[in-house]
Structure formats: structure tokens, C-alpha cells
Short mmCIF file of C-alpha atoms in Angstrom, two decimals:
data_model
loop_
_atom_site.label_atom_id
_atom_site.label_comp_id
_atom_site.label_asym_id
_atom_site.label_seq_id
_atom_site.Cartn_x
_atom_site.Cartn_y
_atom_site.Cartn_z
CA MET U 515 -7.74 50.24 -30.77
CA LEU U 516 -9.74 48.41 -28.14
CA ALA U 517 -11.70 50.70 -25.97
CA LEU U 518 -12.04 48.65 -22.81
CA ASP U 519 -14.36 49.80 -20.08
CA PHE U 520 -14.71 47.81 -16.89
CA SER U 521 -16.74 50.31 -15.01
CA PHE U 522 -19.94 48.23 -15.32
CA LEU U 523 -18.41 45.54 -13.09
CA THR U 524 -19.73 46.90 -9.82
CA PRO U 525 -19.99 44.78 -6.73
CA ALA U 526 -23.68 44.54 -7.39
CA VAL U 527 -23.12 43.10 -10.84
CA ILE U 528 -20.47 40.76 -9.54
CA SER U 529 -22.76 39.40 -6.76
CA GLY U 530 -25.70 39.29 -9.10
CA TYR U 531 -24.08 37.43 -12.01
CA ILE U 532 -20.76 36.03 -11.09
CA VAL U 533 -20.94 34.76 -7.50
CA LYS U 534 -23.71 32.19 -8.21
CA GLY U 535 -21.64 30.75 -11.13
CA PHE U 536 -18.44 30.76 -9.12
CA ILE U 537 -20.09 28.87 -6.32
CA PHE U 538 -21.37 26.26 -8.76
CA SER U 539 -17.99 25.87 -10.38
CA LEU U 540 -16.39 25.32 -6.98
CA GLN U 541 -19.13 22.88 -5.99
CA LEU U 542 -18.76 20.96 -9.19
CA THR U 543 -14.96 20.84 -8.79
CA LEU U 544 -15.10 19.70 -5.12
CA ILE U 545 -17.87 17.09 -5.60
CA ALA U 546 -16.30 15.70 -8.80
CA MET U 547 -12.95 15.56 -7.03
CA LEU U 548 -14.17 13.73 -3.96
CA GLY U 549 -16.53 11.46 -5.92
CA GLY U 550 -13.95 10.92 -8.62
CA ILE U 551 -11.23 9.95 -6.16
CA VAL U 552 -13.48 7.53 -4.33
CA LEU U 553 -14.77 5.96 -7.50
CA GLY U 554 -11.35 6.13 -9.11
CA THR U 555 -9.75 4.34 -6.18
CA LEU U 556 -12.34 1.55 -6.46
CA LEU U 557 -11.64 1.29 -10.19
CA ALA U 558 -7.87 1.13 -9.52
CA LEU U 559 -8.37 -1.60 -6.94
CA MET U 560 -10.55 -3.51 -9.41
CA ARG U 561 -7.86 -3.21 -12.09
CA LEU U 562 -5.17 -4.41 -9.71
CA SER U 563 -7.27 -7.23 -8.26
CA GLY U 564 -6.00 -9.76 -10.82
CA ARG U 565 -9.55 -11.09 -11.20
CA PRO U 566 -10.66 -10.87 -14.85
CA TRP U 567 -14.28 -10.16 -14.00
CA LEU U 568 -13.19 -7.02 -12.18
CA VAL U 569 -10.21 -6.08 -14.33
CA VAL U 570 -11.97 -6.12 -17.61
CA PRO U 571 -14.92 -3.87 -16.78
CA ALA U 572 -12.74 -1.44 -14.87
CA ALA U 573 -10.14 -1.24 -17.65
CA GLY U 574 -12.94 -0.90 -20.25
CA TYR U 575 -14.56 1.93 -18.31
CA VAL U 576 -11.30 3.86 -17.79
CA ASN U 577 -10.15 3.49 -21.36
CA THR U 578 -13.50 4.44 -22.77
CA MET U 579 -13.78 7.57 -20.66
CA ARG U 580 -10.22 8.55 -21.52
CA SER U 581 -10.82 8.21 -25.18
CA ILE U 582 -13.86 10.45 -25.47
CA PRO U 583 -13.68 14.26 -25.34
CA LEU U 584 -15.20 15.53 -22.09
CA VAL U 585 -17.54 17.93 -23.82
CA MET U 586 -19.15 14.99 -25.72
CA VAL U 587 -19.55 12.99 -22.49
CA ILE U 588 -21.25 16.02 -20.92
CA LEU U 589 -23.60 16.40 -23.94
CA TRP U 590 -24.46 12.75 -24.42
CA PHE U 591 -25.14 12.25 -20.71
CA PHE U 592 -27.38 15.31 -20.61
CA LEU U 593 -29.30 14.19 -23.74
CA LEU U 594 -29.48 10.48 -23.12
CA ILE U 595 -30.39 10.21 -19.46
CA PRO U 596 -33.85 11.78 -19.87
CA LEU U 597 -34.54 9.05 -22.46
CA VAL U 598 -33.47 6.40 -19.94
CA ILE U 599 -35.12 7.66 -16.80
CA GLY U 600 -38.08 9.24 -18.53
CA ARG U 601 -37.67 12.80 -17.26
CA PRO U 602 -35.18 15.52 -17.81
CA LEU U 603 -32.32 16.02 -15.41
CA GLY U 604 -31.24 19.55 -14.46
CA ALA U 605 -28.13 20.77 -16.18
CA GLU U 606 -26.32 21.28 -12.91
CA ILE U 607 -27.10 17.78 -11.53
CA SER U 608 -26.27 16.24 -14.90
CA ALA U 609 -22.93 18.14 -14.92
CA ILE U 610 -22.03 16.94 -11.38
CA ILE U 611 -22.73 13.28 -12.25
CA THR U 612 -20.93 13.49 -15.55
CA PHE U 613 -17.85 15.13 -14.13
CA THR U 614 -17.69 12.61 -11.22
CA LEU U 615 -17.87 9.68 -13.63
CA PHE U 616 -15.44 11.17 -16.13
CA GLU U 617 -12.85 12.32 -13.61
CA ALA U 618 -12.95 8.94 -11.88
CA ALA U 619 -11.25 7.50 -14.92
CA TYR U 620 -8.33 9.88 -14.57
CA TYR U 621 -8.13 9.68 -10.77
CA SER U 622 -8.12 5.91 -11.12
CA GLU U 623 -5.00 5.99 -13.23
CA ILE U 624 -3.30 8.21 -10.65
CA MET U 625 -4.36 5.96 -7.75
CA ARG U 626 -3.29 2.85 -9.69
CA ALA U 627 0.20 4.30 -10.09
CA GLY U 628 0.10 5.28 -6.38
CA ILE U 629 -0.86 1.84 -5.24
CA GLN U 630 1.76 0.21 -7.43
CA SER U 631 4.37 2.58 -5.88
CA ILE U 632 3.88 0.81 -2.53
CA SER U 633 6.13 -2.19 -2.22
CA ARG U 634 4.68 -5.64 -2.03
CA GLY U 635 6.48 -6.06 1.24
CA GLN U 636 4.10 -3.62 2.85
CA VAL U 637 1.12 -5.68 1.71
CA ALA U 638 2.84 -8.82 2.99
CA ALA U 639 3.53 -7.14 6.35
CA GLY U 640 -0.20 -6.26 6.65
CA TYR U 641 -1.28 -9.76 5.81
CA ALA U 642 1.36 -11.29 8.08
CA LEU U 643 -0.13 -9.33 10.99
CA GLY U 644 -3.49 -10.98 10.31
CA MET U 645 -5.09 -8.10 8.43
CA SER U 646 -7.72 -8.72 5.79
CA TYR U 647 -7.44 -7.38 2.26
CA ARG U 648 -9.70 -4.53 3.23
CA GLN U 649 -7.63 -3.64 6.32
CA THR U 650 -4.33 -3.93 4.42
CA MET U 651 -5.60 -1.65 1.68
CA GLY U 652 -7.43 0.73 3.91
CA LEU U 653 -4.81 1.06 6.67
CA ILE U 654 -1.51 0.44 5.00
CA VAL U 655 -1.60 0.80 1.16
CA LEU U 656 -4.08 3.50 0.34
CA PRO U 657 -2.93 6.05 2.91
CA GLN U 658 0.58 5.81 1.61
CA ALA U 659 -0.51 5.75 -2.01
CA PHE U 660 -2.72 8.72 -1.39
CA ARG U 661 0.08 10.64 0.30
CA ASN U 662 2.54 9.85 -2.49
CA MET U 663 0.02 10.95 -5.14
CA LEU U 664 -1.44 13.98 -3.41
CA PRO U 665 0.40 16.49 -5.70
CA VAL U 666 -0.74 14.66 -8.80
CA LEU U 667 -4.26 14.36 -7.53
CA LEU U 668 -4.36 18.08 -6.85
CA THR U 669 -2.87 18.89 -10.23
CA GLN U 670 -5.63 16.85 -11.80
CA THR U 671 -8.12 18.80 -9.70
CA ILE U 672 -6.81 22.07 -11.15
CA ILE U 673 -7.38 20.71 -14.62
CA LEU U 674 -10.85 19.69 -13.52
CA PHE U 675 -11.56 23.17 -12.30
CA GLN U 676 -10.63 24.60 -15.71
CA ASP U 677 -12.68 21.91 -17.46
CA THR U 678 -15.82 22.79 -15.54
CA SER U 679 -16.19 25.66 -18.02
CA LEU U 680 -17.24 23.07 -20.55
CA VAL U 681 -20.69 22.82 -18.97
CA TYR U 682 -21.54 25.77 -21.21
CA ALA U 683 -22.44 22.98 -23.69
CA ILE U 684 -25.53 22.10 -21.67
CA GLY U 685 -26.26 25.58 -20.36
CA ALA U 686 -25.39 25.08 -16.70
CA TYR U 687 -24.75 28.26 -14.81
CA ASP U 688 -21.06 28.22 -13.90
CA LEU U 689 -18.43 30.86 -13.47
CA LEU U 690 -17.92 31.33 -17.19
CA LYS U 691 -21.66 31.47 -17.84
CA GLY U 692 -22.00 34.22 -15.23
CA PHE U 693 -19.44 36.32 -17.10
CA GLU U 694 -20.97 35.52 -20.42
CA ILE U 695 -24.48 36.71 -19.38
CA ALA U 696 -23.12 39.78 -17.68
CA GLY U 697 -21.22 40.52 -20.88
CA LYS U 698 -24.31 40.19 -23.01
CA ASN U 699 -26.52 42.25 -20.72
CA PHE U 700 -24.05 45.15 -20.51
CA ASN U 701 -22.84 44.67 -24.10
CA ARG U 702 -19.24 44.26 -22.88
CA PRO U 703 -18.37 40.68 -23.94
CA VAL U 704 -14.66 41.35 -24.52
CA GLU U 705 -14.22 42.76 -21.04
CA THR U 706 -16.11 40.00 -19.30
CA TYR U 707 -14.26 37.26 -21.17
CA LEU U 708 -10.95 38.98 -20.29
CA VAL U 709 -11.80 39.18 -16.64
CA ALA U 710 -13.02 35.53 -16.75
CA ALA U 711 -9.76 34.42 -18.27
CA LEU U 712 -7.77 36.38 -15.69
CA LEU U 713 -9.75 34.90 -12.87
CA TYR U 714 -9.33 31.27 -14.16
CA PHE U 715 -5.61 32.04 -14.54
CA VAL U 716 -5.14 33.53 -11.10
CA ILE U 717 -6.99 30.68 -9.38
CA SER U 718 -5.29 27.89 -11.33
CA PHE U 719 -1.87 29.42 -11.12
CA SER U 720 -1.98 30.05 -7.38
CA LEU U 721 -3.26 26.54 -6.77
CA SER U 722 -0.37 25.20 -8.89
CA MET U 723 2.08 27.16 -6.74
CA LEU U 724 0.51 25.70 -3.62
CA VAL U 725 0.84 22.21 -4.98
CA ARG U 726 4.45 22.82 -5.78
CA ARG U 727 5.13 23.91 -2.22
CA LEU U 728 3.26 20.91 -0.92
CA GLN U 729 5.34 18.65 -3.10
CA GLN U 730 8.58 20.00 -1.58
CA ARG U 731 7.22 19.43 1.93
CA ILE U 732 6.16 15.90 1.18
CA ALA U 733 9.57 15.22 -0.37
CA ILE U 734 11.23 16.32 2.80
CA VAL U 735 9.04 14.27 5.14
CA LYS U 736 9.78 11.16 3.05
CA MET H 979 2.31 -32.62 17.95
CA PRO H 980 4.65 -30.33 15.96
CA MET H 981 4.03 -26.59 15.79
CA ILE H 982 4.80 -26.52 12.08
CA GLU H 983 4.57 -29.58 9.87
CA MET H 984 5.36 -29.68 6.14
CA ASN H 985 4.66 -32.65 4.05
CA ASN H 986 5.93 -32.86 0.45
CA VAL H 987 5.43 -29.19 -0.31
CA SER H 988 6.03 -28.30 -3.94
CA LYS H 989 5.60 -25.00 -5.79
CA TRP H 990 6.03 -23.82 -9.26
CA TYR H 991 6.28 -20.36 -10.90
CA GLY H 992 4.89 -21.30 -14.30
CA ARG H 993 7.06 -24.24 -15.30
CA PHE H 994 9.90 -23.36 -13.00
CA GLN H 995 9.86 -25.41 -9.84
CA VAL H 996 10.88 -23.39 -6.77
CA LEU H 997 10.08 -25.89 -4.08
CA ALA H 998 10.41 -29.64 -4.55
CA GLU H 999 8.81 -32.04 -2.07
CA CYS H 1000 9.88 -30.18 1.00
CA SER H 1001 9.12 -31.99 4.27
CA THR H 1002 10.13 -31.00 7.77
CA GLN H 1003 8.67 -30.23 11.14
CA VAL H 1004 9.26 -27.77 13.89
CA GLU H 1005 8.44 -28.73 17.44
CA LYS H 1006 7.13 -26.31 20.03
CA GLY H 1007 10.05 -24.39 21.44
CA GLU H 1008 12.37 -25.42 18.74
CA VAL H 1009 14.61 -23.06 16.80
CA ILE H 1010 15.29 -24.02 13.16
CA VAL H 1011 17.72 -22.21 10.96
CA VAL H 1012 17.14 -22.47 7.18
CA CYS H 1013 20.15 -21.69 5.02
CA GLY H 1014 21.29 -22.21 1.48
CA PRO H 1015 22.52 -20.30 -1.55
CA SER H 1016 20.39 -17.53 -3.00
CA GLY H 1017 17.61 -18.84 -5.23
CA SER H 1018 17.45 -22.11 -3.27
CA GLY H 1019 13.86 -21.43 -2.21
CA LYS H 1020 14.39 -20.76 1.48
CA SER H 1021 12.49 -17.51 1.57
CA THR H 1022 9.77 -18.96 -0.52
CA LEU H 1023 9.46 -21.90 1.87
CA ILE H 1024 9.10 -19.75 4.92
CA LYS H 1025 6.53 -17.57 3.23
CA CYS H 1026 4.50 -20.70 2.50
CA VAL H 1027 4.28 -21.36 6.23
CA ASN H 1028 1.86 -18.43 6.81
CA GLY H 1029 0.35 -18.56 3.42
CA LEU H 1030 1.92 -15.38 1.99
CA GLU H 1031 3.03 -17.60 -0.92
CA PRO H 1032 0.61 -20.21 -2.21
CA PHE H 1033 1.94 -23.70 -3.07
CA GLN H 1034 0.46 -26.22 -5.42
CA GLN H 1035 1.23 -29.55 -3.79
CA GLY H 1036 1.63 -30.96 -0.38
CA GLU H 1037 0.47 -29.79 2.98
CA ILE H 1038 1.58 -27.42 5.70
CA LEU H 1039 0.04 -27.56 9.16
CA VAL H 1040 0.60 -24.79 11.71
CA ASN H 1041 -0.68 -25.65 15.13
CA SER H 1042 -2.65 -28.44 13.32
CA ILE H 1043 -4.33 -25.93 11.01
CA SER H 1044 -3.85 -26.52 7.29
CA VAL H 1045 -2.50 -23.45 5.54
CA GLY H 1046 -3.35 -24.57 2.07
CA ASP H 1047 -6.93 -25.48 2.85
CA PRO H 1048 -9.17 -22.87 1.13
CA LYS H 1049 -11.53 -23.15 4.08
CA THR H 1050 -8.87 -22.03 6.57
CA ASN H 1051 -9.26 -18.52 7.92
CA LEU H 1052 -5.78 -17.34 6.87
CA PRO H 1053 -5.95 -13.90 8.53
CA LYS H 1054 -6.88 -15.56 11.80
CA LEU H 1055 -3.95 -18.01 11.50
CA ARG H 1056 -1.47 -15.32 10.42
CA ALA H 1057 -2.44 -13.20 13.45
CA ARG H 1058 -0.85 -15.87 15.62
CA VAL H 1059 2.26 -16.41 13.51
CA GLY H 1060 4.77 -13.58 13.84
CA MET H 1061 6.77 -12.66 10.79
CA VAL H 1062 9.90 -10.53 10.43
CA PHE H 1063 11.01 -9.45 6.97
CA GLN H 1064 14.32 -8.71 5.36
CA HIS H 1065 13.39 -5.07 4.72
CA PHE H 1066 11.62 -4.55 8.06
CA GLU H 1067 8.39 -3.38 6.45
CA LEU H 1068 7.42 -1.04 9.22
CA PHE H 1069 4.54 1.20 8.10
CA PRO H 1070 6.31 4.48 7.25
CA HIS H 1071 3.21 6.61 7.64
CA MET H 1072 2.69 5.63 11.26
CA SER H 1073 4.71 6.37 14.39
CA ILE H 1074 6.51 3.56 16.11
CA THR H 1075 3.81 3.26 18.73
CA GLU H 1076 1.11 3.12 15.99
CA ASN H 1077 3.08 0.46 14.18
CA LEU H 1078 3.06 -1.57 17.32
CA SER H 1079 -0.62 -1.11 18.15
CA ILE H 1080 -2.42 -1.05 14.83
CA ALA H 1081 -2.83 -4.80 14.36
CA GLN H 1082 -3.53 -5.38 18.04
CA VAL H 1083 -6.44 -2.95 17.80
CA LYS H 1084 -7.70 -3.78 14.28
CA VAL H 1085 -7.07 -7.53 14.25
CA LEU H 1086 -7.22 -8.65 17.85
CA GLY H 1087 -9.75 -6.07 18.91
CA ARG H 1088 -7.75 -4.81 21.86
CA GLY H 1089 -8.42 -1.41 23.35
CA LYS H 1090 -6.16 1.43 22.18
CA ASP H 1091 -4.71 2.07 25.61
CA GLU H 1092 -4.10 -1.63 26.25
CA ALA H 1093 -2.38 -1.97 22.84
CA ARG H 1094 -0.24 1.08 23.47
CA GLU H 1095 0.87 -0.20 26.85
CA ARG H 1096 1.85 -3.62 25.40
CA GLY H 1097 3.66 -1.88 22.61
CA LEU H 1098 5.64 0.21 24.96
CA LYS H 1099 6.51 -2.78 27.13
CA LEU H 1100 7.80 -4.56 24.01
CA LEU H 1101 9.77 -1.46 22.95
CA ASP H 1102 11.37 -1.50 26.40
CA ARG H 1103 12.30 -5.13 25.81
CA VAL H 1104 14.07 -4.37 22.53
CA GLY H 1105 15.64 -1.27 24.14
CA LEU H 1106 13.84 1.35 22.08
CA ARG H 1107 11.39 2.93 24.50
CA ALA H 1108 12.86 6.35 23.77
CA GLN H 1109 11.95 6.08 20.10
CA ALA H 1110 8.27 5.45 20.70
CA ASP H 1111 6.99 8.66 19.14
CA LYS H 1112 9.34 8.73 16.16
CA PHE H 1113 8.63 7.51 12.68
CA PRO H 1114 10.33 4.51 11.05
CA GLY H 1115 12.28 6.72 8.67
CA GLN H 1116 14.01 8.38 11.65
CA LEU H 1117 15.40 5.05 12.96
CA SER H 1118 18.49 3.16 11.81
CA GLY H 1119 18.02 -0.22 10.05
CA GLY H 1120 18.92 -2.14 13.15
CA GLN H 1121 16.46 -0.18 15.26
CA GLN H 1122 13.72 -0.61 12.67
CA GLN H 1123 14.20 -4.38 12.65
CA ARG H 1124 14.03 -4.49 16.40
CA VAL H 1125 10.75 -2.57 16.24
CA ALA H 1126 9.56 -5.05 13.61
CA ILE H 1127 10.30 -7.91 15.97
CA ALA H 1128 8.44 -6.10 18.78
CA ARG H 1129 5.54 -5.58 16.34
CA ALA H 1130 5.37 -9.27 15.62
CA LEU H 1131 5.56 -10.06 19.33
CA SER H 1132 2.74 -7.63 20.10
CA MET H 1133 0.33 -10.22 18.58
CA ASP H 1134 1.43 -12.84 21.15
CA PRO H 1135 2.52 -15.26 18.45
CA ILE H 1136 2.66 -19.05 18.91
CA CYS H 1137 5.68 -19.14 16.60
CA MET H 1138 7.86 -16.69 14.72
CA LEU H 1139 9.16 -16.70 11.16
CA PHE H 1140 12.25 -14.70 10.26
CA ASP H 1141 13.02 -14.08 6.56
CA GLU H 1142 16.62 -13.01 6.33
CA PRO H 1143 16.24 -10.53 9.22
CA THR H 1144 19.81 -9.26 9.14
CA SER H 1145 20.74 -9.36 5.47
CA ALA H 1146 19.63 -5.79 4.70
CA LEU H 1147 21.56 -4.39 7.69
CA ASP H 1148 24.89 -2.68 7.86
CA PRO H 1149 27.37 -5.02 9.57
CA GLU H 1150 27.56 -2.98 12.77
CA MET H 1151 23.83 -3.33 13.30
CA ILE H 1152 23.53 -7.01 12.85
CA ASN H 1153 24.35 -7.96 16.42
CA GLU H 1154 21.74 -5.75 18.09
CA VAL H 1155 19.09 -7.62 16.09
CA LEU H 1156 20.64 -11.04 16.68
CA ASP H 1157 20.85 -10.29 20.38
CA VAL H 1158 17.06 -9.78 20.51
CA MET H 1159 16.53 -13.03 18.52
CA VAL H 1160 18.88 -15.01 20.74
CA GLU H 1161 16.99 -13.78 23.79
CA LEU H 1162 13.70 -14.85 22.18
CA ALA H 1163 15.05 -18.31 21.39
CA GLN H 1164 16.32 -18.75 24.94
CA GLU H 1165 12.90 -17.90 26.28
CA GLY H 1166 11.54 -20.82 24.34
CA MET H 1167 9.88 -19.17 21.36
CA THR H 1168 9.33 -21.48 18.42
CA MET H 1169 11.32 -19.95 15.57
CA MET H 1170 12.00 -20.70 11.96
CA VAL H 1171 14.80 -18.45 10.78
CA VAL H 1172 16.12 -18.04 7.28
CA THR H 1173 19.61 -16.62 7.70
CA HIS H 1174 23.22 -16.92 6.85
CA GLU H 1175 24.29 -15.98 10.32
CA MET H 1176 25.97 -19.23 11.31
CA GLY H 1177 27.02 -17.74 14.61
CA PHE H 1178 23.37 -17.43 15.49
CA ALA H 1179 22.74 -20.99 14.30
CA ARG H 1180 25.56 -22.37 16.45
CA LYS H 1181 24.38 -20.47 19.45
CA VAL H 1182 20.70 -21.19 19.58
CA ALA H 1183 19.47 -23.35 16.73
CA HIS H 1184 18.30 -26.88 17.50
CA ARG H 1185 18.38 -27.98 13.85
CA VAL H 1186 19.69 -26.61 10.63
CA ILE H 1187 17.96 -27.04 7.25
CA PHE H 1188 20.09 -26.66 4.13
CA MET H 1189 18.26 -25.99 0.89
CA ASP H 1190 19.50 -26.13 -2.67
CA GLN H 1191 17.46 -25.75 -5.88
CA GLY H 1192 14.14 -25.91 -4.05
CA ARG H 1193 15.01 -29.09 -2.12
CA ILE H 1194 15.75 -29.66 1.51
CA VAL H 1195 19.15 -31.24 1.13
CA GLU H 1196 20.04 -31.45 4.80
CA ASP H 1197 17.88 -31.43 7.86
CA ASP H 1198 20.18 -32.16 10.80
CA LYS H 1199 20.78 -31.46 14.38
CA LYS H 1200 23.00 -28.46 14.66
CA GLU H 1201 25.99 -30.47 15.87
CA ALA H 1202 25.77 -32.89 13.03
CA PHE H 1203 25.31 -30.17 10.49
CA PHE H 1204 28.40 -28.16 11.56
CA GLY H 1205 30.36 -31.30 12.37
CA SER H 1206 29.93 -33.23 9.16
CA PRO H 1207 27.28 -32.23 6.67
CA ARG H 1208 26.53 -35.16 4.47
CA SER H 1209 26.01 -33.49 1.15
CA GLU H 1210 28.83 -32.03 -0.86
CA ARG H 1211 26.72 -29.01 -1.69
CA ALA H 1212 26.28 -28.16 1.96
CA GLN H 1213 30.00 -28.67 2.62
CA GLN H 1214 30.82 -26.24 -0.22
CA PHE H 1215 28.34 -23.76 1.03
CA LEU H 1216 29.63 -23.86 4.61
CA SER H 1217 33.21 -23.52 3.52
CA LYS H 1218 32.29 -20.49 1.49
CA ILE H 1219 30.46 -18.63 4.22
CA LEU H 1220 32.47 -19.76 7.24
CA HIS H 1221 36.13 -19.17 6.24
CA HIS H 1222 36.77 -15.52 5.97
#
């Protein structure tokens, strides 16, 4: 029988071990989301541009990223970049850059679908009013694509939040790492991993519920 | 000097020719109705006028500016050519007022308040002032199309293109849109209108162009077109859409 004892998880322990990791996980999620959406939107526009010199590199990038396990991208980036730039990169910075670049591939597929969901007539209307490509995209197409895709983008972000735990591969101090170290120091690994799992579940599940409600609201407005 | 001049315009989709040596011209203040069976190329033709569709051969001049010339600043030209679409194409994520002011502000560089004022005036003109703060999705098709006309007018166009403006509308809404168009025509707006509404053509058109299989088959004064169209194809077409 498992003899579980959670009494060591005092507020002091939580603020000493967990909070720091939690903040980094959130930072990583938010930065990778914002950066990934911006970069992903650019990639999507490149792929839809119809110009081979933009389409080919964008498609190559997206397909490559989507074909490699995230944990390998994290590792390789962390190990290779020091060789390229000549000095080591901190695990946290490395993780932020890797996640942004990696998630961009997934966000770009979502944005591509979103952009394609807007009728060509909307584009024609923008052009007919004298708008440039930039204005038509920025004022007409992307805001609608973004709104249509918001639930999917947020769902991808929930997956991203769960995936941040993979930075254990390069030793970055994230939420999971905080629990892991606390577990080691107090010799309670089962308890800490349980609480960690519960925390990931509660956060992800409540966000999913929020997304579902948002989806219903968007559906009504449309 | 004509407002719109087309010389031998041809266009292909791959090997399929959609426009074959189309030539015509529209004088300032003239109202031209373009009709013909579906697939005859009339919508494509009108979209070539403001460069929404590229064409491979021939030349189109709008206000003496060549549409097909790669050096032409197309956005600048389009800003002066109003266009109304079959499916309205209002921007669903913006209120009616925003729909009317966005291009004035972003393209013409007008101030927000000025753009809003003009927008409201035009809404008044199409009888929709009360809908100013609604969103397109809350309006009927006929109302949306009237807003779309107001939006095109907000740019102070030198001519207007209409691409089947009433064919997506329920029958009871067609007249409210046609009324606005008739009024425009009577005020002297240069208009090129792709439509099957022959009542509109009889009332305000100066000339009627009949297209078939990418060609301009007839290009007549209205009286001549309705009196005695020369081509058999046009006669058939007229007899099909007029007698019922």
C-alpha cells in the first residue's frame, strides 16, 4: 500500500521550489504563443503567396518542424547553438527560442486554414477599395481569420503549455522541474509527481472548458 | 475621352479562353448594362476593368490610365473606381460605420471624424442611417447591398462597377437596391452594370452589351437592343428572360 504524505508541501516549500518553475512555464507558454502566432502567420502568408521563392522555404520549414519530435528539437538547438555562436546559451533562453520556432510551424497551419476560410470576395472588396496587400491582409483577412481560429489557437496553446515540461531534457527550471527537485530533497518523488500531474490537469482542463465556452460565444456572434 | 476604354481584351484560364477580343468604351456619365448567359464572361470582363482579374492581351484604360500596365499604381486607381459585388462583401467584423470609413481613413487618409460624417451622410442617402451602429450580419441582403453601394460612394468614385448586384437577393429586396442605382444613374454617375434586370436597363441604361462565350456579341443603344437585337443568340436570351 502506498503511504502518501503531503505534509512536507508547506507554503514555504511551494514558494521556494514550485513558484519559480511555474512562472517560467507560464512565461515560456505566453512568449512561445505570441511569437509562434506572429511567426506562424508570416509563414502562412508566405505559403499562400503563390510565389515559389516564398512558398518553398515556408513549406519546408513547417513540414520539417512538424516531422521532428519536439524533445529532439529542444536538445539539438541547445547543443548546436553554442557551436554556432561560440558561447553557451542559457537553458531558459534556449527553450524560449526553440518553442517559439517550433510552435510557429503548428500555428502557421492553423492560420493558413483560417486565412483560407475567408472568402476571396473579401480580399477583392479590400483591393477594390484601393487597399494594398498589406492593408487587405491586416485590416480585412487576418482579423477575421484570427477570430475564426481563436478556439483552435488556444487549444494549441494548451498543448504547448503541457509540452513545456519537455524542457527537462536541457535542465531548464520549469514547473515540473520544481516538483522534481522538491521531491528529491524531501525524498517524496511519488507525492510531488502526483501533485504535478494534478496541477497540469487542473490548469489544462479548466482552460479547455474556457475555450469551449468561448467557442459557443463566437458561434453565436457569427 | 472615354471614362473606360477597352481594346481587344483577351483572357485565358489555362487553355480555356474566357474573354475574346472584347472592345468597348464607356463615356463619362454613361450607364452601360452588360448581360448574357452565365459563363459568358461578363463578370470577368467587369473585374478586368479595375484589375481584380488580370488579362493577357489587349488594353483597358480607365480615365486614361492603363490597367494592365505593370507600372500603374493599381491601388490608387482602384480607390477611384467603385465596385459593388454580387455577395455584398461588407466586412463582417466591422460595424456599418466602420465599413464605410475604413477605406476613407486608410486609403484616402481622411480624418476619422470626417470619414464618419461622410459615411453617415451616405447612409442617409440609401435610407439606412438607423443601422449605422449595427453589424452587417444583422442587416437583410438588400440593406447590406445598399451599404455596399454607400461604401463604394464614400471614396468619391469617378465611375462605378456593379457585378450582378441583385442576383443574390431575395426578390422582394431587389427593388430597394435598384432604386438606389437608378438614382445614381440619374445623377450622372458613370456606371458599368452586369445584371439581368432588364427593367433597370430599359429605365436608365444608355447602351446594352450582350456577351456570349467570352465575346461581345452586341453593343447597342438601348432602344436598338430591345427593339431588334441583331444576333440570334441575343434574341434567344431576351426571349428567355423577358417573357415570364
